[in-house]
Short mmCIF file of C-alpha atoms and ligand atoms in Angstrom, two decimals:
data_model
loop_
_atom_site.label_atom_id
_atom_site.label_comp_id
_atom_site.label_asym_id
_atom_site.label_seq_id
_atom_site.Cartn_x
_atom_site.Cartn_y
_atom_site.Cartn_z
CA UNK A 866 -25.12 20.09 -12.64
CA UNK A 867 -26.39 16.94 -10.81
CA UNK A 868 -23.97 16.23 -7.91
CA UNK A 869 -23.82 13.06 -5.58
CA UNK A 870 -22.12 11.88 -2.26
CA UNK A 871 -19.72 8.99 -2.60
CA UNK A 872 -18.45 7.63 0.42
CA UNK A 873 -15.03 5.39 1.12
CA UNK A 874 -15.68 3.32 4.77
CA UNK A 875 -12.25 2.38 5.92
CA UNK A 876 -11.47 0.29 8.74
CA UNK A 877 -10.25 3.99 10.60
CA UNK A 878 -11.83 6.76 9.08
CA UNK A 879 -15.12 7.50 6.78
CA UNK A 880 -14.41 9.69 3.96
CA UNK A 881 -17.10 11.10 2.39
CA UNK A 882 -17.10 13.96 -0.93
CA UNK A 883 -19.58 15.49 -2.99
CA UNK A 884 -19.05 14.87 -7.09
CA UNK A 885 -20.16 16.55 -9.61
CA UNK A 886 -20.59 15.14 -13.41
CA UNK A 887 -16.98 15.41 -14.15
CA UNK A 888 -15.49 13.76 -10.97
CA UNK A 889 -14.49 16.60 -8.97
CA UNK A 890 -14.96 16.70 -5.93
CA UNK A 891 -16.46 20.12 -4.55
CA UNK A 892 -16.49 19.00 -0.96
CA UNK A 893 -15.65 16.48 1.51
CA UNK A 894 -15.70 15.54 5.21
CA UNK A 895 -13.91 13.18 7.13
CA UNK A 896 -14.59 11.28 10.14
CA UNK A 897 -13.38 8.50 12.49
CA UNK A 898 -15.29 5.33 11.76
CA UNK A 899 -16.80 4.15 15.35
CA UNK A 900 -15.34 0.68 16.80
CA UNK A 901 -18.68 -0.39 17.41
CA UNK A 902 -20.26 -1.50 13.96
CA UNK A 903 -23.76 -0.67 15.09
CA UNK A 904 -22.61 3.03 14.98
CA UNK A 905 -21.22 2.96 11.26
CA UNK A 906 -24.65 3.77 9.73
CA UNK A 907 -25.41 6.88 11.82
CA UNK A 908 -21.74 7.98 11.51
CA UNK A 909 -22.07 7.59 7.48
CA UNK A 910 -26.04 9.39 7.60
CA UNK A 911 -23.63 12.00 9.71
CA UNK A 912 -21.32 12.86 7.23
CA UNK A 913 -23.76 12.96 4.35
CA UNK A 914 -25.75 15.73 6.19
CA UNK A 915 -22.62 17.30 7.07
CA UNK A 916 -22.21 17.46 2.91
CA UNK A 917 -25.73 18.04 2.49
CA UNK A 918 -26.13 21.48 4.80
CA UNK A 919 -24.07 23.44 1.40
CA UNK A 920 -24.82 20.84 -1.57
CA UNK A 921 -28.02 19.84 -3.15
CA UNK A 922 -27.23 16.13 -3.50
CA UNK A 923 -29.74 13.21 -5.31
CA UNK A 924 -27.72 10.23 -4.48
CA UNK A 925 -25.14 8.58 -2.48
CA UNK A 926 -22.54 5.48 -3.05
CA UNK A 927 -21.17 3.49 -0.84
CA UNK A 928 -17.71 1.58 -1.26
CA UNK A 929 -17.59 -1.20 1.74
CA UNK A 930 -14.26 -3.64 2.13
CA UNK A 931 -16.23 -7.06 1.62
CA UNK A 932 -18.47 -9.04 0.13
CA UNK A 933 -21.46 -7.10 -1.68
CA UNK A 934 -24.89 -8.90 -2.77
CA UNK A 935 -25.14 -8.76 -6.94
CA UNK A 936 -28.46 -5.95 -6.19
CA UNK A 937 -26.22 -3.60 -4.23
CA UNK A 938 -28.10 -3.75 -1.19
CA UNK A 939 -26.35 -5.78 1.14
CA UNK A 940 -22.83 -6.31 2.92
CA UNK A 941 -22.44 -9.79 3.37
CA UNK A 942 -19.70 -10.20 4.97
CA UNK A 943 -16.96 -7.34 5.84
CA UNK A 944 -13.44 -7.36 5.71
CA UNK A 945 -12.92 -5.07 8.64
CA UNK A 946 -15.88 -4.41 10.72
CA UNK A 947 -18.47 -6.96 12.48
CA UNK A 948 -21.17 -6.72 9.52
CA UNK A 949 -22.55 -10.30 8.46
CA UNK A 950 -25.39 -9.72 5.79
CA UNK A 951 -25.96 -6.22 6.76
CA UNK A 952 -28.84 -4.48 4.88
CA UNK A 953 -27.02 -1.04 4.63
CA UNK A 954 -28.20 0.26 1.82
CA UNK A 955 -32.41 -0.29 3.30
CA UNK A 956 -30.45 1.39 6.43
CA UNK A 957 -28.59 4.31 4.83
CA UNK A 958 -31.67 5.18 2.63
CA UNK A 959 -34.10 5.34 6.03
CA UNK A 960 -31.51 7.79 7.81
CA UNK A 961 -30.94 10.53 4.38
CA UNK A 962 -33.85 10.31 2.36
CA UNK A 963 -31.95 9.62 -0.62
CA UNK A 964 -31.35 6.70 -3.05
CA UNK A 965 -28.48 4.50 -2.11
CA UNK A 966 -25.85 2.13 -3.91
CA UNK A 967 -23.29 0.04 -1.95
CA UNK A 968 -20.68 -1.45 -3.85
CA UNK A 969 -17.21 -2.94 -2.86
CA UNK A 970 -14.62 -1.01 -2.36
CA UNK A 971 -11.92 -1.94 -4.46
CA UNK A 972 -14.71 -2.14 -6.87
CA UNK A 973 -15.35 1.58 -6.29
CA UNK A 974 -11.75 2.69 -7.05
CA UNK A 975 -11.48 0.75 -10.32
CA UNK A 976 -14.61 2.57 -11.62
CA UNK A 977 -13.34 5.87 -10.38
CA UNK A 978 -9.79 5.15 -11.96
CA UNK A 979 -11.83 4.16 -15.07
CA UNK A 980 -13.82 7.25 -15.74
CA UNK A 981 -12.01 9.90 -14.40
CA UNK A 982 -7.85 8.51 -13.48
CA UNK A 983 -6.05 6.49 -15.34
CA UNK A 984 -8.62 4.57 -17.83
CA UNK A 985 -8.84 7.49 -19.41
CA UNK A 986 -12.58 6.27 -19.79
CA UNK A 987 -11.92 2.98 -21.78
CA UNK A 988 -14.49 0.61 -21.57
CA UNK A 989 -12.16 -2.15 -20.86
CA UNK A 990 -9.71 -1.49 -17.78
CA UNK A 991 -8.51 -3.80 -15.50
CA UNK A 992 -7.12 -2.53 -11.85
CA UNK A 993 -4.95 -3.93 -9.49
CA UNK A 994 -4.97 -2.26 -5.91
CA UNK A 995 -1.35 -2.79 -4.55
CA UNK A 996 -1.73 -1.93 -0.78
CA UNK A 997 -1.21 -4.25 2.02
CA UNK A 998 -2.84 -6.82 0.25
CA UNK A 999 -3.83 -7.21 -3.03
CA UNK A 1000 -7.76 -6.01 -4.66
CA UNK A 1001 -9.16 -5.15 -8.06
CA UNK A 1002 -11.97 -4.07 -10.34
CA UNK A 1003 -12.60 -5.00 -13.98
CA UNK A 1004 -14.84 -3.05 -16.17
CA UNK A 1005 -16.05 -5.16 -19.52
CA UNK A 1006 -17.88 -3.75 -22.52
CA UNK A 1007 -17.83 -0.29 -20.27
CA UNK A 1008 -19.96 -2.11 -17.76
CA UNK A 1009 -18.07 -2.88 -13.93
CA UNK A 1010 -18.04 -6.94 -13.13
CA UNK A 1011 -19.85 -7.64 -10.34
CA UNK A 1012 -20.62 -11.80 -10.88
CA UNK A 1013 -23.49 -13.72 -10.14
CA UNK A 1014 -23.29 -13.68 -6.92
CA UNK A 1015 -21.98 -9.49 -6.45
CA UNK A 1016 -18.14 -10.90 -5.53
CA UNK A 1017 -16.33 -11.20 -8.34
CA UNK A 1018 -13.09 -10.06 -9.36
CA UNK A 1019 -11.77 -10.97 -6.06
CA UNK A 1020 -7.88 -10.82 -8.27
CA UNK A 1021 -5.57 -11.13 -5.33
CA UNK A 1022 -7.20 -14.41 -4.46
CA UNK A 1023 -5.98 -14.98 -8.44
CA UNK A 1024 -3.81 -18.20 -7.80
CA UNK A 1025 -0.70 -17.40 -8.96
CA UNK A 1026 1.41 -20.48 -7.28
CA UNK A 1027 -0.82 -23.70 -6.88
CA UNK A 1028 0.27 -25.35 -3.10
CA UNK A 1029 2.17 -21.77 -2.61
CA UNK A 1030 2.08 -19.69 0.31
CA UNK A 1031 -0.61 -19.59 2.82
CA UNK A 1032 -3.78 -17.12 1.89
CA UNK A 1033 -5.97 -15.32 4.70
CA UNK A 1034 -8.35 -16.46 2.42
CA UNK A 1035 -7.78 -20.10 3.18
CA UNK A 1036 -6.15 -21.36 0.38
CA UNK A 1037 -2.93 -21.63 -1.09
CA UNK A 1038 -1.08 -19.43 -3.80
CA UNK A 1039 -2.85 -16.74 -4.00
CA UNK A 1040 -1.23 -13.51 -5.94
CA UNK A 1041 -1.57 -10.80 -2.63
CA UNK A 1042 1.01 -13.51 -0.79
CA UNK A 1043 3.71 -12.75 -3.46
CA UNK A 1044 2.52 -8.65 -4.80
CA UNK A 1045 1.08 -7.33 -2.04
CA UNK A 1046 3.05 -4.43 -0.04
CA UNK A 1047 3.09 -7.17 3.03
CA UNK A 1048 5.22 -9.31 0.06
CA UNK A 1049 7.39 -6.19 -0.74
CA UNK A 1050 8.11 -5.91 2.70
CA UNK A 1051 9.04 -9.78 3.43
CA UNK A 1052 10.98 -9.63 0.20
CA UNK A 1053 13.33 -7.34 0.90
CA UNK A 1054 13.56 -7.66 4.84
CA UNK A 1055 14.57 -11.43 4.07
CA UNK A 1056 17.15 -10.06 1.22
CA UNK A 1057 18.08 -7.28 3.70
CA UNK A 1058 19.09 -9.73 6.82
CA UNK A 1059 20.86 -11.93 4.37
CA UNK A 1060 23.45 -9.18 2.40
CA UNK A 1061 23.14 -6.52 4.83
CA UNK A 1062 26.35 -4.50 3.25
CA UNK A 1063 24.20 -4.54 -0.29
CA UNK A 1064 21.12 -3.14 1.65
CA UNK A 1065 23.09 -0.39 2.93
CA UNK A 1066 21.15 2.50 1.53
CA UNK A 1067 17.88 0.69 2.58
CA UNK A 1068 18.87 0.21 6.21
CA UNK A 1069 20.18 3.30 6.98
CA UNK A 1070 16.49 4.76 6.50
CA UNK A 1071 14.92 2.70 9.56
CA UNK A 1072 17.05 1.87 12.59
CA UNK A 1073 19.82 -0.44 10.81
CA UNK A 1074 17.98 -3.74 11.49
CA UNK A 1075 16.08 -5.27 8.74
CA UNK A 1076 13.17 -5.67 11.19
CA UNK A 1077 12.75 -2.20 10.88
CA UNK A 1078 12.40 -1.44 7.20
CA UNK A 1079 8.76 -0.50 6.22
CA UNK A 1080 7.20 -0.03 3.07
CA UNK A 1081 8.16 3.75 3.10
CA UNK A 1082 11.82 3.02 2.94
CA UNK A 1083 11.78 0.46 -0.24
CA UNK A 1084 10.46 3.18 -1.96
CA UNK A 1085 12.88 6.00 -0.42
CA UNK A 1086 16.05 3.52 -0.95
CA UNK A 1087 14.61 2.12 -4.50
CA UNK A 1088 14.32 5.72 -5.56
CA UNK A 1089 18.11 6.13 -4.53
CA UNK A 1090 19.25 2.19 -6.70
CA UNK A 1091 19.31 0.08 -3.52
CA UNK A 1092 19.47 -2.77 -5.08
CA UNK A 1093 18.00 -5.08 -2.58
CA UNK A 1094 15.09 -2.49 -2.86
CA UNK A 1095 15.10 -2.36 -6.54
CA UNK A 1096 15.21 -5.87 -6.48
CA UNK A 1097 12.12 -6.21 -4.23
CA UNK A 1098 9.99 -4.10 -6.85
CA UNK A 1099 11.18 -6.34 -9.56
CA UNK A 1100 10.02 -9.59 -7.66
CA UNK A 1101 6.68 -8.12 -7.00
CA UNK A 1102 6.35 -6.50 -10.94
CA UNK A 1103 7.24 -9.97 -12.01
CA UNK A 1104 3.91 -11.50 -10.35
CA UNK A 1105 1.80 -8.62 -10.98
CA UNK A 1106 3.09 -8.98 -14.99
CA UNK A 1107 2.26 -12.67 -15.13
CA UNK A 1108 -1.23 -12.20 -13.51
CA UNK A 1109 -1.85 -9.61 -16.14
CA UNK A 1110 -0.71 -11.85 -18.75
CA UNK A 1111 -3.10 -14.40 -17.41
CA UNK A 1112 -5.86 -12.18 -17.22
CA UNK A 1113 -5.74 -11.11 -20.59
CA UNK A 1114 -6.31 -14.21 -22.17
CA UNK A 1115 -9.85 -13.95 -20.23
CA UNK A 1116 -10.40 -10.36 -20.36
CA UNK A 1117 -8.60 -8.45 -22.96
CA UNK A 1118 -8.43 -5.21 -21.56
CA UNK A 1119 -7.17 -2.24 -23.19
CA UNK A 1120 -5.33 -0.55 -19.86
CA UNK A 1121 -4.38 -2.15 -16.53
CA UNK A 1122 -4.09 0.61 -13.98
CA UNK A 1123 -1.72 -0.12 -10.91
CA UNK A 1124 -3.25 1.35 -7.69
CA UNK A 1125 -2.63 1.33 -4.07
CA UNK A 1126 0.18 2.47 -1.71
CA UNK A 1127 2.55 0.35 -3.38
CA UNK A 1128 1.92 2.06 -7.01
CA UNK A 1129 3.01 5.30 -5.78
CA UNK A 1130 6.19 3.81 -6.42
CA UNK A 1131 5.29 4.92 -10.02
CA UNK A 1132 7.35 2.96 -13.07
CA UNK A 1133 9.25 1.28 -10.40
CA UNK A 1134 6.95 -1.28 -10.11
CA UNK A 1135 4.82 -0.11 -13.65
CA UNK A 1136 8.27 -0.38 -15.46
CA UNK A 1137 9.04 -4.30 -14.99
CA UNK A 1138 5.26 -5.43 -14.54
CA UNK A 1139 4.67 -3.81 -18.17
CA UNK A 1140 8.19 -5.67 -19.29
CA UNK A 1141 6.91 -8.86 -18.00
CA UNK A 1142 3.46 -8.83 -19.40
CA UNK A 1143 4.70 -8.20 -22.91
CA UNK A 1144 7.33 -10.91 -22.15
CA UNK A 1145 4.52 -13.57 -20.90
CA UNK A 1146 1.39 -12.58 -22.11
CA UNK A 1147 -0.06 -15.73 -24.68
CA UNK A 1148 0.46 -15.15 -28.25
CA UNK A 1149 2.93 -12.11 -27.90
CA UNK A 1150 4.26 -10.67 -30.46
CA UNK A 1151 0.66 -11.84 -32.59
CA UNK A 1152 -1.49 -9.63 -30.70
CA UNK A 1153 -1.87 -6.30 -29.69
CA UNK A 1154 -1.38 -5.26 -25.97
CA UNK A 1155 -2.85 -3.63 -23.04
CA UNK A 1156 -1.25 -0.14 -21.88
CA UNK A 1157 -0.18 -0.92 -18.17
CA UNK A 1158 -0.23 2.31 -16.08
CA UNK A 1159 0.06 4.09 -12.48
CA UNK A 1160 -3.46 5.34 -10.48
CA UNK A 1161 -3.93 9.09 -10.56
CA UNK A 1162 -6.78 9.40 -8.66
CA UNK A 1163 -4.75 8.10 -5.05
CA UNK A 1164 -7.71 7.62 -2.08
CA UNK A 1165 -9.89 9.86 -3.66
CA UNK A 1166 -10.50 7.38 -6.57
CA UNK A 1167 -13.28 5.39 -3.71
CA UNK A 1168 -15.21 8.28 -2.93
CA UNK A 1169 -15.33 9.48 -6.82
CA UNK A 1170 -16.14 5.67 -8.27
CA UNK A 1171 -18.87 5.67 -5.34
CA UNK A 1172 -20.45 8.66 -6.32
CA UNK A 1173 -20.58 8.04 -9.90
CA UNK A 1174 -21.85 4.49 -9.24
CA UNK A 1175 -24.89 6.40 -7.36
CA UNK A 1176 -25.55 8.58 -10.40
CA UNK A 1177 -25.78 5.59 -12.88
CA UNK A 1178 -28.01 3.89 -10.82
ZN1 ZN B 1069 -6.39 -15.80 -1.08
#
């Protein structure tokens, strides 16, 4: 069986696996990505040897937190490292002798939570990445959306609230200010400071100051019906549901897969984003709707989507 490397470059580690046909990974290696940016290419050509010494592979995919050029080549411009218009795939290829794709990362994930996680390999999946901000992927017609220009589906820069709160993207609105697990965590500190007595369950997991609550504990507390927590999930589900809603009047998926840290919250955030969809969604009740579901595939979805994006080339 034909394997490939797919690698994940976070801002703190590199996490590279090999994959074979079915998305399994059959190996992986892990290293600390080097603060110097220069270094990232030799520390990436590292691990793929590393994977290489017990695994015959014939291709390797990148996923890269930024801007991608539409041909796969290029970074040009990186969410967490100093890369402007890098040429990393030219680079990558030079230093393993193999055949090279880079592709964004959130892009990655969506095609690995398409094929192998939670898409259950329909051709039309929309996912949301919940983590401290907000990413995506779309996959139309079974193909991923990459745009003229390789950036697309940027969908937590989806404006959500037109003059709303202040993006890092420059501009106004956008949906990772109000779903994003920075938003949870605003939410229900605010909620927290102001009812402190409902919050009780919530509070007593940090160090009883609503400073101190962190994403961990919403869940924890949630989990237990604090309902300043529960409340925070509902908030959030309600702007991830109305993006979706949105969405589908473009798109029309068939699934929308919720993925990133926040998701592991499971249907306490899947529960009242699906309720809210269904509730907003244009021409409800006349039309049929998309199944809205949790991630399976957690961090390993990047390095899977990567490598499969190297195989189909
Ligand atoms: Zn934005």
């Amino acid at each position: 069986m034909a394997l490939t490397i797919g690698v994940d470059i976070g801002g703190t580690k590199i996490a590279a696996g090999v994959v074979d046909e079915r998305g399994a990974i059959l190996d992986r290696v892990k290293l600390a990505t080097p603060k110097d940016s220069a270094q990232v290419a030799a520390t990436i050509a590292e691990a793929v040897g590393t994977l290489r010494e017990n695994h015959e592979a014939e291709a390797v995919g990148l996923g890269a937190a930024g801007f991608v050029s539409a041909d796969r080549a290029t970074v040009l411009f990186a969410a967490n490292m100093s890369w402007r218009n890098e040429p990393l795939r030219d680079r990558i290829e030079g230093l393993v002798g193999l055949p090279v794709v880079v592709e964004n990362d959130a892009n990655v994930a969506a095609w690995g939570e398409a094929r192998f996680g939670a898409g259950g390999r329909e051709d039309n999946v929309v996912m949301l990445t919940i983590g401290t901000g907000v990413g995506g992927g779309v996959i139309i017609d079974g193909r991923l959306l990459r745009g003229h220009f390789g950036i697309g589906a940027e969908l937590g820069h989806y404006r959500v609230q037109p003059g709303g709160l202040l993006c890092g993207c420059g501009q106004h609105g956008c949906l990772e200010q109000y779903a994003s697990g920075n938003a949870l965590t605003r939410i229900v500190k605010k909620a927290a400071a102001a009812d402190p007595a409902r919050a009780e369950v919530l509070l007593s997991l940090g160090d009883g100051t609503p400073e101190g609550i962190l994403g961990s504990h919403i869940t924890a507390a949630a989990r237990e019906g604090d309902p300043v927590a529960l409340e925070g999930f509902t908030e959030v589900a309600t702007w991830i549901g109305q993006a979706m809603a949105d969405m589908t009047a473009i798109l029309d998926p068939g699934v929308f897969v919720l993925g990133g840290g926040v998701s592991e919250a499971g249907e306490l955030l899947a529960a009242p984003a699906r309720e809210r969809y269904r509730e907003v969604v244009p021409a409800t009740g006349q039309r049929p709707v998309a199944d809205v579901v949790t991630a399976t595939l957690g961090p390993d979805a990047g390095i899977i989507g990567a490598a499969d994006l190297a195989r189909d080339r």
